[in-house]
Amino acid sequence: MDRTPGYGEFRSTRARAWSVAALLALAACGQGGGSPVAPEPATPSALRPRAAHASALSSGANCPETGVHARHLNMFACSTCHPTGATFGFDVPYTFPGGTTTTGGTIALHTATTPTTCTVACHSPKGGPAKAVAWDAVGPLACVDCHATTSLPSGHPSVAANATRSDCERCHTLGNHLGGTVALVAHEPAWVDQASPAFHAFQANAGLGACQDCHGADLSGGAASSACASCHDVGLPAGIASWKVNCVMCHGGTETASGAPPKATWGNAADGVRVGAHTLHGAGSAIAPAYDCGVCHVKPADALAGGHVDGGTAELTFSGVAIARNAVPAWDRATATCSNVYCHGGTLGGGTKTAPVWTRVGLGEAACGTCHGLPPPSPHPTVAADLTRCASCHPDTMDAAGSVIAPAAGGKHLDGLVQASGGHPAGWMDSASAGFHAYSANAGIAGCQGCHGTNLDGVGGSATTSCATCHGAGWRTNCLMCHGGVANTTGAPPTGTWGHETDALRVGAHTSHVTASPVAVAYDCTECHAKPSDALAAGHVDGSTVTVTWGARAKTGGATPAWDRATGTCAATYCHGNYGGTYTYFFFDGYYSVAYAGKRAAPRWSDGPTTCGSCHGSPPATGTWHLGGHGGGNNCDLCHPDANATGTAITNTALHLNGVVDVGAAWDSSCFNCH
């Protein structure tokens, strides 16, 4: 009968003293086949050297657990897993230098289909979740089999759940693995040797990820407890608080202090595009100001900003002066050219090299005439190609000798605006001067549009100054700006506009027509002439005089008004008596009709105010009503609801000059003398 030693036999003092190693082999392999180590009467296993146990285990060649035993015996006493001989458990705790203990671990013996497993702190260190490890697991185990990736110390780089030992060994050496000290891979001496190809700047420039794994995301120390600042914050330039914002540490400092690179950074020496015209743009020149890095590409907040070191090549994002005047720049790295940028004539026209080559420094890529024509095409005025003439219109950018005034000396060349303040007479902006610009605008707006654009907003013209700069965004519909505002707020002029002060017809009776009077309601401008949609409407400013186009009221009853500027008169308007008709009424013995008509007056536009007798008789000579038989002939209110009792005033202007003869008897007591 096959007797497999059990737990009771090990408790008996009469039992044979089998070696612990042999019993472990039997426990692990008893039903799984193989050749267990034979029992031997010998010194108690707890007293035998570990090497002897390992030798005994090695004789069970067909038992897969023998190698695992050997590895454990090199570290632990047998009682760590077998507290009393062949028992299984962790009643005799083992405490690691870091504080982790085996107390509380469990062992699940194998079955016919499952291997023996143990769940113990050795394989889930530093408070990580407990893991069951199969006794026959093929070694060596991956680091993540024991170290839970979710329980790594704070600041530890992220680790993939399927990380391999080689992944971890990038930073860690095995060393004294369970000795309580984290052993990190040290850099070779050339790591800090600037003359060596192994200098750490080459690695950092290729990608910061490897550095951040050990030194922390912000390179302030991390697991390696060594910060970049310990070296790079020494000897910083004046005004620079940290190596992270010290652009010249990597990008220049030899030719300029701007950070524009005079040479390529580590590992990129063969890439000429990384250098190109950086210095010229960052430092400025005789024809251009010094541009900030952000004009052409993203300017990182510091060295660790996303996409800066790890971004391959700089991300081109144009802004500021590069996109002035609605330019839409583009960059082609393959040809090292930028195109359609404002700085190189993308919106100016006539230039010979509007797509300059970035690497052709000093080879005439930005010479006069390469960005705009000499002179620029229309709408620029046509002038001879003589640079000495430029100063007459562009004194802020060109001098009398035909040279660009250097921006460093106060010149305004390439500032995003077409500086064309020159060419105007003295007093151009002085409203008290005869040279005030309103006189020129009033004489003909086309001269202004040639430089300031069709809409006088600076777009499309050779100058970028907009009228709105001074006159406000709504100036084009602000009638008061030119037409009044003193006598009324309608825009009907109380005085002639600039250059027309002596032309009385431009003022005349405007105010009395567009404001309510004792005899009429206020009329809209359209009753007499076209009303422009805004100041730049066709025929408004550029028309020699206003175009008279009569409205509905003036043409009431089929009237055909006419305007004669030579005599300053308007004739045949309904408003001034060009009406007539037949009024029919009922009397006790039937219906009667009587003809009526106005005076068909032709008033002068510059005459004084009208009276009751200006447009029709006072009283009108119509039938018997106005012959003195009705209250003496002037008691208009007896029949007309819009007049007063004495016939000297209109009491309801809505009923006067409304195209209708309004009659409504008041039936005063005097009426009954006859009626």
Coordinates of C-alpha atoms in Angstrom, one line a residue, residues 23-234:
L23 CA 8.5 16.2 1.7
L24 CA 8.0 19.4 -0.2
A25 CA 8.7 17.6 -3.4
L26 CA 6.2 14.9 -2.5
A27 CA 3.6 17.4 -1.6
A28 CA 4.0 19.3 -4.8
C29 CA 4.5 16.3 -7.1
G30 CA 2.7 13.4 -5.4
Q31 CA -0.1 13.1 -7.8
G32 CA 1.5 14.8 -10.8
G33 CA 4.0 12.1 -11.7
G34 CA 7.8 12.4 -11.4
S35 CA 10.3 10.9 -9.0
P36 CA 10.2 12.3 -5.5
V37 CA 13.3 12.3 -3.5
A38 CA 13.6 9.2 -1.3
P39 CA 13.3 9.8 2.5
E40 CA 16.4 9.6 4.5
P41 CA 17.2 9.3 8.2
A42 CA 19.4 12.3 8.7
T43 CA 19.9 15.5 10.6
P44 CA 16.5 17.4 11.0
S45 CA 16.0 19.4 7.8
A46 CA 15.7 22.6 9.7
L47 CA 19.4 22.2 10.7
R48 CA 20.7 21.1 7.3
P49 CA 22.6 23.6 5.1
R50 CA 20.5 25.1 2.3
A51 CA 23.0 23.9 -0.3
A52 CA 22.3 20.4 0.8
H53 CA 18.6 20.9 0.4
A54 CA 19.2 22.3 -3.0
S55 CA 21.3 19.2 -3.9
A56 CA 18.6 16.9 -2.6
L57 CA 16.0 18.7 -4.7
S58 CA 18.1 18.4 -7.8
S59 CA 17.8 14.7 -7.7
G60 CA 14.1 14.9 -8.5
A61 CA 14.8 15.7 -12.1
N62 CA 11.2 15.1 -13.3
C63 CA 9.6 17.4 -10.7
P64 CA 9.2 20.9 -12.2
E65 CA 9.2 22.5 -8.8
T66 CA 12.7 21.6 -7.8
G67 CA 14.2 24.7 -9.4
V68 CA 11.7 27.0 -7.7
H69 CA 12.7 25.4 -4.3
A70 CA 16.3 26.2 -5.0
R71 CA 15.5 29.8 -5.7
H72 CA 13.5 30.2 -2.5
L73 CA 16.1 28.4 -0.3
N74 CA 18.6 31.0 -1.3
M75 CA 16.6 33.6 0.4
F76 CA 14.3 32.1 3.1
A77 CA 14.5 29.5 5.8
C78 CA 12.3 26.5 5.3
S79 CA 10.0 27.5 8.2
T80 CA 9.0 30.6 6.3
C81 CA 6.7 28.4 4.2
H82 CA 6.6 25.2 6.4
P83 CA 6.3 26.4 10.0
T84 CA 6.2 22.8 11.4
G85 CA 7.7 20.4 9.0
A86 CA 5.4 19.4 6.2
T87 CA 2.7 21.9 7.1
F88 CA 2.0 24.7 4.7
G89 CA 1.5 28.3 5.9
F90 CA 3.1 31.5 6.9
D91 CA 2.9 31.3 10.7
V92 CA 6.6 32.1 11.0
P93 CA 6.7 35.6 9.5
Y94 CA 9.5 36.9 7.4
T95 CA 9.8 40.7 7.4
F96 CA 11.5 42.4 4.5
P97 CA 13.7 45.6 5.1
G98 CA 11.0 47.7 3.6
G99 CA 8.4 46.5 6.2
T100 CA 6.5 44.0 4.0
T101 CA 5.8 40.8 5.9
T102 CA 4.7 37.3 4.9
T103 CA 2.1 37.2 7.7
G104 CA -1.3 36.3 6.4
G105 CA -0.2 34.6 3.2
T106 CA -2.0 31.5 2.0
I107 CA -1.1 28.3 0.0
A108 CA -3.6 26.4 -2.2
L109 CA -2.3 22.9 -3.0
H110 CA -2.5 21.5 -6.4
T111 CA -5.4 19.6 -7.8
A112 CA -5.5 17.2 -10.8
T113 CA -5.9 20.2 -13.0
T114 CA -4.4 23.2 -11.2
P115 CA -0.9 23.8 -9.8
T116 CA -0.1 24.7 -6.3
T117 CA -0.4 28.5 -5.7
C118 CA 0.6 30.8 -3.0
T119 CA -0.8 34.3 -2.2
V120 CA 1.8 36.1 -0.1
A121 CA 3.2 39.6 0.4
C122 CA 6.5 38.5 -1.2
H123 CA 4.7 38.7 -4.6
S124 CA 2.6 41.8 -3.9
P125 CA 4.9 44.1 -2.1
K126 CA 4.4 47.7 -0.8
G127 CA 0.7 47.2 -0.1
G128 CA -0.3 46.2 -3.6
P129 CA -3.2 43.9 -4.1
A130 CA -2.6 40.3 -3.3
K131 CA -1.7 38.0 -6.2
A132 CA -1.8 34.3 -6.5
V133 CA 1.4 32.9 -8.0
A134 CA 1.6 29.4 -9.4
W135 CA 4.4 27.3 -8.0
D136 CA 5.3 26.0 -11.4
A137 CA 5.3 29.4 -13.1
V138 CA 8.1 29.7 -15.6
G139 CA 10.8 32.0 -14.3
P140 CA 12.1 34.5 -14.1
L141 CA 8.8 36.3 -13.4
A142 CA 8.0 39.7 -15.0
C143 CA 8.4 42.6 -12.6
V144 CA 4.6 43.4 -12.9
D145 CA 3.8 39.9 -11.7
C146 CA 4.6 41.1 -8.2
H147 CA 4.7 44.9 -8.4
A148 CA 1.1 46.1 -9.1
T149 CA 1.3 49.0 -11.6
T150 CA -1.4 50.7 -9.7
S151 CA 0.5 50.7 -6.4
L152 CA 3.8 52.2 -7.5
P153 CA 5.1 55.1 -5.4
S154 CA 3.9 58.6 -6.1
G155 CA 6.0 60.2 -8.8
H156 CA 6.9 56.9 -10.4
P157 CA 6.6 56.9 -14.2
S158 CA 3.5 55.2 -15.6
V159 CA 4.1 51.5 -16.3
A160 CA 2.1 49.4 -18.8
A161 CA 0.3 46.4 -17.3
N162 CA 2.2 44.1 -19.6
A163 CA 5.6 45.7 -19.1
T164 CA 8.6 43.3 -19.4
R165 CA 11.6 43.0 -17.2
S166 CA 13.7 44.8 -19.8
D167 CA 11.3 47.7 -19.6
C168 CA 11.9 48.0 -15.9
E169 CA 15.6 47.4 -16.2
R170 CA 16.0 50.6 -18.2
C171 CA 16.0 52.3 -14.9
H172 CA 16.5 49.6 -12.3
T173 CA 19.3 47.1 -11.7
L174 CA 18.5 43.9 -9.9
G175 CA 21.2 44.4 -7.3
N176 CA 20.1 43.4 -3.8
H177 CA 16.5 42.9 -5.1
L178 CA 14.8 42.3 -1.8
G179 CA 17.2 44.3 0.3
G180 CA 15.0 47.4 0.8
T181 CA 16.9 49.7 -1.5
V182 CA 15.8 50.7 -5.0
A183 CA 18.8 50.4 -7.3
L184 CA 18.8 52.7 -10.3
V185 CA 20.8 52.4 -13.5
A186 CA 23.6 55.0 -13.4
H187 CA 24.5 57.1 -16.5
E188 CA 27.9 56.6 -18.1
P189 CA 30.6 59.3 -17.5
A190 CA 30.1 60.7 -21.0
W191 CA 26.5 61.7 -20.0
V192 CA 27.8 65.0 -18.7
D193 CA 30.7 65.5 -21.2
Q194 CA 29.7 68.2 -23.7
A195 CA 32.4 67.0 -26.1
S196 CA 31.0 63.5 -26.2
P197 CA 28.4 62.1 -28.7
A198 CA 26.8 60.5 -25.6
F199 CA 26.2 63.9 -23.9
H200 CA 22.8 63.9 -22.4
A201 CA 21.5 66.9 -24.5
F202 CA 21.4 64.6 -27.5
Q203 CA 19.1 62.2 -25.7
A204 CA 17.0 65.0 -24.3
N205 CA 16.6 66.6 -27.7
A206 CA 15.5 63.3 -29.2
G207 CA 12.7 63.0 -26.7
L208 CA 12.3 63.9 -23.0
G209 CA 10.2 60.8 -22.1
A210 CA 13.2 58.7 -21.1
C211 CA 14.5 61.6 -18.9
Q212 CA 11.1 62.2 -17.3
D213 CA 10.8 58.5 -16.4
C214 CA 13.5 58.8 -13.7
H215 CA 13.7 62.6 -13.1
G216 CA 10.0 63.4 -13.0
A217 CA 7.6 65.0 -15.4
D218 CA 9.0 68.4 -14.6
L219 CA 12.6 67.1 -14.3
S220 CA 12.7 68.3 -10.7
G221 CA 14.1 65.1 -9.4
G222 CA 11.6 62.2 -9.5
A223 CA 12.7 58.8 -8.5
A224 CA 16.3 59.6 -9.3
S225 CA 16.2 62.6 -6.8
S226 CA 18.4 64.6 -9.3
A227 CA 17.0 67.8 -10.9
C228 CA 18.1 69.5 -14.0
A229 CA 18.1 72.7 -12.1
S230 CA 21.1 71.5 -10.0
C231 CA 23.3 72.3 -12.9
H232 CA 21.3 74.4 -15.3
D233 CA 20.1 77.0 -12.8
V234 CA 23.8 78.0 -12.2

